[in-house]
Tab-separated table of C-alpha atoms in Angstrom:
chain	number	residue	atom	x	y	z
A	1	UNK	CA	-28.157	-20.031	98.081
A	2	UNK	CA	-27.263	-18.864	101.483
A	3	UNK	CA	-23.604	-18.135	102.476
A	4	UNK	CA	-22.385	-19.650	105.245
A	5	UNK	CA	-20.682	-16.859	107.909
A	6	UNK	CA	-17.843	-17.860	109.855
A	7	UNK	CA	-17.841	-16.039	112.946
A	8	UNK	CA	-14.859	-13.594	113.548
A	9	UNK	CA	-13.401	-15.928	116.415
A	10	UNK	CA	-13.210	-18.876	114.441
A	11	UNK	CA	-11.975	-16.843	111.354
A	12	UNK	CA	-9.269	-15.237	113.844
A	13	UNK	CA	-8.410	-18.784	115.052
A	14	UNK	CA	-8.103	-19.955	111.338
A	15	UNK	CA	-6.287	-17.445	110.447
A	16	UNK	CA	-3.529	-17.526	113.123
A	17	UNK	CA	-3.421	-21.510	112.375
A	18	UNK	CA	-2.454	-20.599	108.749
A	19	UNK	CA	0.431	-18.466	110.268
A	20	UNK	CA	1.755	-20.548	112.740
A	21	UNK	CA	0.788	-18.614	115.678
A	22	UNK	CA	-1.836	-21.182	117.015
A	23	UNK	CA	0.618	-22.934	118.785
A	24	UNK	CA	3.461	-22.598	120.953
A	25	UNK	CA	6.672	-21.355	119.310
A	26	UNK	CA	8.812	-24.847	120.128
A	27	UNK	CA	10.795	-26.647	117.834
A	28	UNK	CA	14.420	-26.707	116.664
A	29	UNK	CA	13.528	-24.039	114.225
A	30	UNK	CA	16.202	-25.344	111.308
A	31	UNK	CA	16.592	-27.788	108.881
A	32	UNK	CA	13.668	-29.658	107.939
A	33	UNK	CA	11.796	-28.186	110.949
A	34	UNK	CA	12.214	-24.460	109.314
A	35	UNK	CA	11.937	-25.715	105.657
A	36	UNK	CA	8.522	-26.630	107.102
A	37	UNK	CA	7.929	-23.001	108.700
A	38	UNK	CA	8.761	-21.209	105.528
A	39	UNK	CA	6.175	-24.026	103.284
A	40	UNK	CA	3.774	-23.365	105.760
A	41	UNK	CA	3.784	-19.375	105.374
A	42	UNK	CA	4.817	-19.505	101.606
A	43	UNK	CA	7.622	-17.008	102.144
A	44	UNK	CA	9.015	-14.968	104.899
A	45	UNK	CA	9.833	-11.164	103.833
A	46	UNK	CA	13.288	-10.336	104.094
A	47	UNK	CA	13.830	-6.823	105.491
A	48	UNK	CA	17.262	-4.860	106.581
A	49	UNK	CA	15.528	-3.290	109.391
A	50	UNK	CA	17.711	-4.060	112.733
A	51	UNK	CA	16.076	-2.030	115.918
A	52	UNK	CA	16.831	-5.156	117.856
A	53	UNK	CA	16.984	-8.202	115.171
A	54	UNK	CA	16.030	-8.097	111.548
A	55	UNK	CA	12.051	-8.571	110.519
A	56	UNK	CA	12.641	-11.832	108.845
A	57	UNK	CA	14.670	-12.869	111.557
A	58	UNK	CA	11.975	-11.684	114.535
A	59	UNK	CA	8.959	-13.525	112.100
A	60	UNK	CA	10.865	-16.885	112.274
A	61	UNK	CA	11.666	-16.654	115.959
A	62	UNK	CA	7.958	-15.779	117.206
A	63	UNK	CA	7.057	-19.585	115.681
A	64	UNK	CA	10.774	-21.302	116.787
A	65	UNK	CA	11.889	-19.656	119.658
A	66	UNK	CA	15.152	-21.873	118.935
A	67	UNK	CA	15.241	-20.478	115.705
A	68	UNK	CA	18.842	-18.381	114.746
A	69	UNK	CA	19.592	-16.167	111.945
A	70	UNK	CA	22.088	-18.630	110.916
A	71	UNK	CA	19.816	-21.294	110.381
A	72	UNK	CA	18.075	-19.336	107.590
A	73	UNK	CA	21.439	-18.617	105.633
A	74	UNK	CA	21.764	-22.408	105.636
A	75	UNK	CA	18.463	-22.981	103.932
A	76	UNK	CA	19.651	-20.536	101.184
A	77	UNK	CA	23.416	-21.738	101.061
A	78	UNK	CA	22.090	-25.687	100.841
A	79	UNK	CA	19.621	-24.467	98.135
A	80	UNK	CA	16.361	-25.232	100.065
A	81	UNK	CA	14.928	-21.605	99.277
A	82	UNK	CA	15.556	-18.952	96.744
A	83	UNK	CA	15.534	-14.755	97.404
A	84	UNK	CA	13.410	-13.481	95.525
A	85	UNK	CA	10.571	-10.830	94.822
A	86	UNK	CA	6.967	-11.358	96.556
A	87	UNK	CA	5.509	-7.421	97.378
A	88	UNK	CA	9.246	-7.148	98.640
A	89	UNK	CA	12.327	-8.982	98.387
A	90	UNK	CA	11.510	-12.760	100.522
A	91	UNK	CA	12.984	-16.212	101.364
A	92	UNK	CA	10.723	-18.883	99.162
A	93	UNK	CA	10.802	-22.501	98.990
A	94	UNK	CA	13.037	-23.990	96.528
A	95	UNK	CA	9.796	-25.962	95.018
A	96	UNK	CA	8.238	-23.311	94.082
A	97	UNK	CA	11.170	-21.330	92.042
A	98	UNK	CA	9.420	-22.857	88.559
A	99	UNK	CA	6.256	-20.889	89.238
A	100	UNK	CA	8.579	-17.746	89.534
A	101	UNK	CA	9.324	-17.905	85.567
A	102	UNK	CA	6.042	-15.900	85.415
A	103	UNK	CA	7.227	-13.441	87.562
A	104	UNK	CA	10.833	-13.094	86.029
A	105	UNK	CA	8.940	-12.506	82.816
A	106	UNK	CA	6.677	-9.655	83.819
A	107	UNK	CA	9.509	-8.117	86.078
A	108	UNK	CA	11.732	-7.965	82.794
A	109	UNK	CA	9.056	-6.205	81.106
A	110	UNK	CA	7.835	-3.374	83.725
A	111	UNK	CA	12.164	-2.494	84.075
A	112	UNK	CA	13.147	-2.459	80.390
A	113	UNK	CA	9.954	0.273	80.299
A	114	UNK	CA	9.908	2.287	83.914
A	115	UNK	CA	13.700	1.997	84.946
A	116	UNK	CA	15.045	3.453	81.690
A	117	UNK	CA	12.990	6.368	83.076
A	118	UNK	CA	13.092	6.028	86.592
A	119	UNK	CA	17.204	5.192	87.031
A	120	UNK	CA	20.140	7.459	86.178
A	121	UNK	CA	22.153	6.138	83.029
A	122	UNK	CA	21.599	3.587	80.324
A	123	UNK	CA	21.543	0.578	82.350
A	124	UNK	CA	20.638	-1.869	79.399
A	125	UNK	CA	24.193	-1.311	78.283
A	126	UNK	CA	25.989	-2.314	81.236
A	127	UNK	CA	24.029	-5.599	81.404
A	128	UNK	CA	26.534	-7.396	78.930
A	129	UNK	CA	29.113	-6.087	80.791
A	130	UNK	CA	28.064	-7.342	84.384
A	131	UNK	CA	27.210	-10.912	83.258
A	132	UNK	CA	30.994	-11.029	81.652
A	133	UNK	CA	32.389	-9.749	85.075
A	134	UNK	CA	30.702	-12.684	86.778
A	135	UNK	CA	31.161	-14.957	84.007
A	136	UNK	CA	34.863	-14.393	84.461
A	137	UNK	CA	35.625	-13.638	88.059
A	138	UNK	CA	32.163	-15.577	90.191
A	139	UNK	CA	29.817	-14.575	92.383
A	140	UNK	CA	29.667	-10.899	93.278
A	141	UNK	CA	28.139	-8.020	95.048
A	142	UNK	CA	26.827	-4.974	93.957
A	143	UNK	CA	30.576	-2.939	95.257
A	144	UNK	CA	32.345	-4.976	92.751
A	145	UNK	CA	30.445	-4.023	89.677
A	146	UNK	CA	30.582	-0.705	88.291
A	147	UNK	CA	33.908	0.669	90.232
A	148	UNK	CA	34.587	3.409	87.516
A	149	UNK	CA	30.999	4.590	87.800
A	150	UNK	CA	30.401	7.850	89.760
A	151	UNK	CA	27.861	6.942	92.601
A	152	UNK	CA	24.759	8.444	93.629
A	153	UNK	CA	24.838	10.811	96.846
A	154	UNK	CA	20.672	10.343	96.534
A	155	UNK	CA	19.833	7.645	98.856
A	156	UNK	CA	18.902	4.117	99.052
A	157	UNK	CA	17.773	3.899	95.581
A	158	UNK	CA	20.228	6.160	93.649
A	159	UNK	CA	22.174	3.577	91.564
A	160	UNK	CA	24.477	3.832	89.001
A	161	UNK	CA	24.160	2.024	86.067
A	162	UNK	CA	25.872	-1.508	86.693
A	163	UNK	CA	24.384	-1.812	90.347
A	164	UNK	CA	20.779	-1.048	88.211
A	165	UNK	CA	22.149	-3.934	85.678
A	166	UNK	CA	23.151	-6.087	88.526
A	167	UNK	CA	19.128	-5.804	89.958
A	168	UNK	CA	17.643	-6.383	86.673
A	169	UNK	CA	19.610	-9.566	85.955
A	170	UNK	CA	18.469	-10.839	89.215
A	171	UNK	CA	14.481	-9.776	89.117
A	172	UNK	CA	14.276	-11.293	85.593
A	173	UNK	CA	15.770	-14.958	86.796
A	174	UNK	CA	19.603	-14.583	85.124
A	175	UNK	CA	21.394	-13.905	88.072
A	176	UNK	CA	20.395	-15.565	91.690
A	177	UNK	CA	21.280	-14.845	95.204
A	178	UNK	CA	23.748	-17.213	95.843
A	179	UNK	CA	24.153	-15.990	99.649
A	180	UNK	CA	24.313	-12.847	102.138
A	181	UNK	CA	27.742	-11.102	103.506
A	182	UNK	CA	26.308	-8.741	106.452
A	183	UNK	CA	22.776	-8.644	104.754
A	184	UNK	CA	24.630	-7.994	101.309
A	185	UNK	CA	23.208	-9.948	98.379
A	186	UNK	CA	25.754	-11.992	96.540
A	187	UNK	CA	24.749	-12.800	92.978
A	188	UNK	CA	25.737	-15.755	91.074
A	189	UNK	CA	24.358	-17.152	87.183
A	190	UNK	CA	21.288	-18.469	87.860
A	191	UNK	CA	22.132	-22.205	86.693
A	192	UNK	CA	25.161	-22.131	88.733
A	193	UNK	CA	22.434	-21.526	92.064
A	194	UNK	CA	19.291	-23.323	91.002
A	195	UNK	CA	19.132	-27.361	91.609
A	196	UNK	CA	18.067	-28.632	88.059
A	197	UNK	CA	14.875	-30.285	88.985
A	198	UNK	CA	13.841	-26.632	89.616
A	199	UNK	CA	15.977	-24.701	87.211
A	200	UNK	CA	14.624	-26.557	84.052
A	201	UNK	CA	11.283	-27.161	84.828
A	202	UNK	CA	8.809	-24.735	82.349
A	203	UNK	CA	5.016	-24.854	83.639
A	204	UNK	CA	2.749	-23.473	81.804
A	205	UNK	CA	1.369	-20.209	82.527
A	206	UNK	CA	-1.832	-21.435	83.734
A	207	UNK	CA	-0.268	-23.786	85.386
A	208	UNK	CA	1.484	-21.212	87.434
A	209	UNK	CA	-1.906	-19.031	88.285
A	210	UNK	CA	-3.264	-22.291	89.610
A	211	UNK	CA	-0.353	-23.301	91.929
A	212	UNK	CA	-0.362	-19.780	93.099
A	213	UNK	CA	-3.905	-18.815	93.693
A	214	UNK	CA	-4.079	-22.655	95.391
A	215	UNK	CA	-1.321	-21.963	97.339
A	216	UNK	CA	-2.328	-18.155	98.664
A	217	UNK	CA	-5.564	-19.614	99.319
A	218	UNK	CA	-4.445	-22.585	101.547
A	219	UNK	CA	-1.933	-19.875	103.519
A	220	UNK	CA	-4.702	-17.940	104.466
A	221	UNK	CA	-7.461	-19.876	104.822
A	222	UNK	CA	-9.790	-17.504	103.347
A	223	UNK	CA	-9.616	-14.717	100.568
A	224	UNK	CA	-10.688	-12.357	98.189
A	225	UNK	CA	-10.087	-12.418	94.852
A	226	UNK	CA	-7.733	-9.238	95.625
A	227	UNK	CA	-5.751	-10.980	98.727
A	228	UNK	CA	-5.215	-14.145	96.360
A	229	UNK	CA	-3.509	-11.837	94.168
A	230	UNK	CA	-1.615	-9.560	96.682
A	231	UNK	CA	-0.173	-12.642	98.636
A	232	UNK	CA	2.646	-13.135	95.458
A	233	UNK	CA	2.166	-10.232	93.926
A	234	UNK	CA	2.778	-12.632	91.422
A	235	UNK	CA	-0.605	-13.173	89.673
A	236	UNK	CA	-3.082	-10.350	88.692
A	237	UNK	CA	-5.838	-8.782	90.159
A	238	UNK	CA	-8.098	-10.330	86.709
A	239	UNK	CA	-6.138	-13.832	86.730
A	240	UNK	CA	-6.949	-14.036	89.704
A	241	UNK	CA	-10.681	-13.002	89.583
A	242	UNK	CA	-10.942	-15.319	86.668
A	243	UNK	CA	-9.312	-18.214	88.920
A	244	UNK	CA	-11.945	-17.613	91.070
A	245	UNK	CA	-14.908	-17.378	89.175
A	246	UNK	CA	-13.918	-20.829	87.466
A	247	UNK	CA	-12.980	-22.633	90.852
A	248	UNK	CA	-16.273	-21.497	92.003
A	249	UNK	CA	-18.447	-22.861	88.860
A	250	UNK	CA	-16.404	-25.980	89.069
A	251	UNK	CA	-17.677	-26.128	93.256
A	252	UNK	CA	-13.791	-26.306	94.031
A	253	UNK	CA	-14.576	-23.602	96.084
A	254	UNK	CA	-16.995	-22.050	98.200
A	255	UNK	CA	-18.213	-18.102	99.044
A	256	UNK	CA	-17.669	-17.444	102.665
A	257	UNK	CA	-18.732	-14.373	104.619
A	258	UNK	CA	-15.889	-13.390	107.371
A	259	UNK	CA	-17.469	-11.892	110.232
A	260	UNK	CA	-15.283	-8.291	111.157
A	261	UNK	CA	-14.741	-7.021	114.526
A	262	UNK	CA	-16.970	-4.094	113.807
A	263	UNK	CA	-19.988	-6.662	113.274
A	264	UNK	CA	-19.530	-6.015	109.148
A	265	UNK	CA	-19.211	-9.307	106.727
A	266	UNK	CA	-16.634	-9.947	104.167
A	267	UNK	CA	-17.540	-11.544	101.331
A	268	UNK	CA	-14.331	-14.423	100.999
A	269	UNK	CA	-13.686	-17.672	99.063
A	270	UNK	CA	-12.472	-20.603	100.986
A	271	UNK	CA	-12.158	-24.743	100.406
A	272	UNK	CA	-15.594	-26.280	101.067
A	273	UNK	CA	-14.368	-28.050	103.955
A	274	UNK	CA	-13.974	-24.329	106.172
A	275	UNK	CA	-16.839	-24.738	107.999
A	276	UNK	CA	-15.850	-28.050	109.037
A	277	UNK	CA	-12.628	-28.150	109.908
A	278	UNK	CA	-11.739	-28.703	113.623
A	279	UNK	CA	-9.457	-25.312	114.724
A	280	UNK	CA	-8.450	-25.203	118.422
A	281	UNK	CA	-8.604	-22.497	120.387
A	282	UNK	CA	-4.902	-20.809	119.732
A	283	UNK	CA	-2.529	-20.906	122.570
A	284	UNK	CA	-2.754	-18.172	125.416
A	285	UNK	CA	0.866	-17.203	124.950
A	286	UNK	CA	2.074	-14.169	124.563
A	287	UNK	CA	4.362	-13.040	121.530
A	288	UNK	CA	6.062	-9.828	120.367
A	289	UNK	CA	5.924	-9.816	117.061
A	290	UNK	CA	7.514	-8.003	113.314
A	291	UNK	CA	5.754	-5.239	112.453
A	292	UNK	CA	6.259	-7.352	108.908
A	293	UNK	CA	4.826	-10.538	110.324
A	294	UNK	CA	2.798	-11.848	107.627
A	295	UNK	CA	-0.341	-12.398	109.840
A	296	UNK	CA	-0.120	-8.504	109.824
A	297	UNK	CA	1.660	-7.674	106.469
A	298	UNK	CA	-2.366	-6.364	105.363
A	299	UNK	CA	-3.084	-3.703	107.611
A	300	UNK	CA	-6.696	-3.082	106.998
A	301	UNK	CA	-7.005	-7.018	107.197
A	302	UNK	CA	-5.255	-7.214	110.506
A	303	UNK	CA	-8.272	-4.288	111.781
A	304	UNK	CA	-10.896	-6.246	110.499
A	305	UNK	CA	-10.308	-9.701	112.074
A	306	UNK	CA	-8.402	-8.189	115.346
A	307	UNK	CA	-9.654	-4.195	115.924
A	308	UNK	CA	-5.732	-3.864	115.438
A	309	UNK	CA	-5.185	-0.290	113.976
A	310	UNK	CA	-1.430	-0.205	112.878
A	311	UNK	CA	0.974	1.888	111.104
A	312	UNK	CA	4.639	2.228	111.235
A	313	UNK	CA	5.087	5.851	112.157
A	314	UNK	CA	8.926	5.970	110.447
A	315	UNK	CA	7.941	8.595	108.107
A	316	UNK	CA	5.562	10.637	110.654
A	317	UNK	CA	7.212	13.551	112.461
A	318	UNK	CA	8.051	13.054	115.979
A	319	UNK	CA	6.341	16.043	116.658
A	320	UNK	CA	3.034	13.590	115.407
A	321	UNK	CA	3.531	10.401	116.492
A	322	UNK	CA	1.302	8.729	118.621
A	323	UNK	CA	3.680	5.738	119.210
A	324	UNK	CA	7.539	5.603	118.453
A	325	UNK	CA	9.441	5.579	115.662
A	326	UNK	CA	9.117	1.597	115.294
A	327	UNK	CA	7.245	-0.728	117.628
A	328	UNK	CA	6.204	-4.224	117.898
A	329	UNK	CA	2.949	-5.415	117.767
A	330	UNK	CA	1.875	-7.635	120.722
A	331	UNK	CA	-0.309	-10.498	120.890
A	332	UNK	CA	-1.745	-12.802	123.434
A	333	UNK	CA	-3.863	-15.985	121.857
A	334	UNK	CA	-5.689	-14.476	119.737
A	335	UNK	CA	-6.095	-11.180	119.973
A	336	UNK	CA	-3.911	-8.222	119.651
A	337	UNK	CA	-2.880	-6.598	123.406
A	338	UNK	CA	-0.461	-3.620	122.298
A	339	UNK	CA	2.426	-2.233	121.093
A	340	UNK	CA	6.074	-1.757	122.433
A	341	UNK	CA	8.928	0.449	121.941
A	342	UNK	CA	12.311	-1.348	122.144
A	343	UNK	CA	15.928	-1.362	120.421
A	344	UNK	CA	19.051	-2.498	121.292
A	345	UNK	CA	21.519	0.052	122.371
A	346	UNK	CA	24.904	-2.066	121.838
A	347	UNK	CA	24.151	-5.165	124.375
A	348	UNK	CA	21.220	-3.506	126.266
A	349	UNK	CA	18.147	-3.985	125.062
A	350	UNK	CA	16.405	-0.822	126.105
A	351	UNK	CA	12.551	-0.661	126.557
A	352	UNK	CA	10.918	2.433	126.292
A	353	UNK	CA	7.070	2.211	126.399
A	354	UNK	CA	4.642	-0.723	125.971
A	355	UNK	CA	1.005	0.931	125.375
A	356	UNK	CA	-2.034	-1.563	126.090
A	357	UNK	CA	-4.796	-1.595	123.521
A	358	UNK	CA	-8.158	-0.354	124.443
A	359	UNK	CA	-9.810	-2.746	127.350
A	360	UNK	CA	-6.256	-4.687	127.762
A	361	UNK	CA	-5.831	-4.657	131.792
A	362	UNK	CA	-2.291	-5.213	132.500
A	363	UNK	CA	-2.670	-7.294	135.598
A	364	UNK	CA	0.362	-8.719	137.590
A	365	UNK	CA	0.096	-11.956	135.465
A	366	UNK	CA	0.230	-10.454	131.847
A	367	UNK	CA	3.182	-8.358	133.381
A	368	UNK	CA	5.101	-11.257	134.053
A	369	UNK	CA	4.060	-12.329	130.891
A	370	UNK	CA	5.247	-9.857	129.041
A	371	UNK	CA	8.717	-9.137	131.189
A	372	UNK	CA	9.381	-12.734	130.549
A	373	UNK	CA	9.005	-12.294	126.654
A	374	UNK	CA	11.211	-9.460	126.372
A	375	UNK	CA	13.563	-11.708	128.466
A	376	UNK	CA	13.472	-13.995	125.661
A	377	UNK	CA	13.765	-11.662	123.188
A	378	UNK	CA	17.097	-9.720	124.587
A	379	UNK	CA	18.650	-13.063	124.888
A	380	UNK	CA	17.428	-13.903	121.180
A	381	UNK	CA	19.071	-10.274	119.841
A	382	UNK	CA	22.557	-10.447	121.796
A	383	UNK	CA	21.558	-8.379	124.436
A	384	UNK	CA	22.895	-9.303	127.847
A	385	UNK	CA	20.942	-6.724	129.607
A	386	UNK	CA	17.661	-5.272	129.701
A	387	UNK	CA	16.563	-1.695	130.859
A	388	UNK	CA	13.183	0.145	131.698
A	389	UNK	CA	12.393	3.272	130.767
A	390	UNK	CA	10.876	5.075	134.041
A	391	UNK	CA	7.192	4.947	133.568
A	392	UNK	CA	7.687	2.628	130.191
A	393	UNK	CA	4.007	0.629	130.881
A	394	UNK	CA	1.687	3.016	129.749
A	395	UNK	CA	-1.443	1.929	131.866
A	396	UNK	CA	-4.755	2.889	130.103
């Protein structure tokens, strides 16, 4: 039988529809209107990074330009999503904490075995003692656990043994994030956080792999096997191979070949309507965007369907870099344009270099274009200013 091929501008056009970038960024952007947002995408990555305002932050804002950080604390605080762990710690809709069960299960298993290794101390025996603590005093933070512990001078990741317990107890559903004091996670007991139409609900495992693969698959409109799996990080590389060998013999699903930029085809899976579903051309606007945006989370998925080779150069030498330290990816409609080197510097938001992507001719209207997103965006971080950088457009 042949496979159909969907050409790479349709797939592009599909693709952006999936992540809400199709269309222009209006909308209240809280409430019911970013309850919607965050059901569309699945989950929005939470990240501490703050060059100008945080990832999870900049992804909500380049769909709601009304959008506000507070507006997401209020979706956690009135219970309408849950923190938890996707490939990284995310904001996910309350519905679908049940499906999570699988996840607090497996997490459970890989710490009890690779943290007693990995983490300084016994932190099994402190877990009794952090669960009393908040069984007795409430919700807390990891600075009120563990004060006669000596702390780590390694890092980020150095804990000591009741901060460890305090992260187990969360990743393996006991404790929940209850809410966020200056990007702090405040745990509570998990029955004391989770509405009880989704704290005792049980689905079966299958169950679970079902609602998940379904649901990766619908948020990007086409997949491997592999990208069904890596969109949770939830399900398995085999479950979901096996999901989609059965969906296939049962014709719930279809083979699809993605056309790449580089003229190569991707062998996919996608709903049998794909083919036939209407997509509009996505809107010309221009949009600076996370460099954790979920549209671009994949990198060697974001160069195959856009040409768009990029890499946060954090860890590169300066000496090395071809870009700065941490810059925004840039995109017009459907295609990405460039990259751009900002951060606030108190309440200037200071631009240092925007570099065009190959072919990109930065004419006097995609100037304007541009100047008048970064407009947007100082206003959005808090910045009442905003400086150039002599020479900051880097024409090709």
């Amino acid at each position: 039988m042949t496979v159909p091929i969907l050409p790479n501008r349709d797939a592009r056009h599909l693709f952006l529809h999936k992540h809400g970038l199709d269309d222009r960024p209006s909308g209240p952007g809280k409430g019911a209107d970013l309850c919607d947002v965050l059901d569309h995408l699945g989950f929005v990555q939470l990240d501490s990074v703050n060059t100008f305002a945080r990832a999870h932050d900049l992804i909500l804002w380049a769909r709601r330009q009304q959008y506000r950080p507070r507006a997401l604390q209020t979706l956690l605080q009135n219970r309408s999503v849950f923190e938890h762990w996707t490939h990284d710690a995310a904001a996910i809709p309350m519905a679908l904490f049940p499906h999570w069960r699988l996840r607090f299960a497996r997490d459970a298993t890989r710490m009890e075995t690779r943290w007693k290794e990995w983490r300084r101390g016994d932190f099994t025996a402190k877990i009794d003692d952090v669960l009393r603590h908040i069984s007795d005093n409430g919700a807390c933070g990891s600075g009120d656990v563990g004060t006669d512990e000596v702390k780590g001078s390694g890092g980020w990741w150095d804990w000591h043994p009741s901060k460890t317990a305090l992260e187990y107890l969360w990743r393996s559903g006991q404790l929940s994030v209850t809410k966020r004091v200056n990007f702090r996670k405040i745990y509570d007991l998990t029955e004391k956080v989770i509405p009880p139409e989704a704290l005792n609900a049980r689905p079966h495992v299958d169950d679970t792999i079902e609602a998940l693969c379904a649901g990766a698959l619908d948020r990007l409109g086409f997949a491997t096997s592999g990208e069904l799996s890596a969109f949770w990080d939830t399900v398995t590389p085999a479950e979901a191979k096996n999901w989609c060998a059965a969906a296939l013999a049962d014709k719930r699903i279809i083979e699809v070949d993605i056309a790449c930029t580089d003229g190569k085809l991707r062998r996919s899976f996608a709903w049998p309507d794909v083919m036939d579903a209407a997509i509009p051309a996505s809107t010309p606007r221009l949009r600076i965007l996370s460099p954790f945006d979920p549209a671009l989370r994949d990198r060697k998925r974001a160069e195959r369907l856009f040409g768009f080779h990029y890499r946060i150069e954090i860890f590169v030498p300066a000496a090395k870099r071809q870009y700065g330290y941490y810059v925004f990816p840039v995109m017009e409609g459907d295609r990405m344009i460039g990259r751009i080197d900002m951060a606030r510097d108190k309440d200037v938001l200071r631009v240092t270099a925007f570099w065009p992507e190959p072919g990109v001719r930065m004419g006097a209207g995609r100037i304007a274009a541009l100047e008048g997103e970064l407009a947007r965006a100082a206003r959005f971080g808090g910045c009442a200013e905003l400086d150039y950088a002599s020479g900051w457009l880097r024409q090709t």
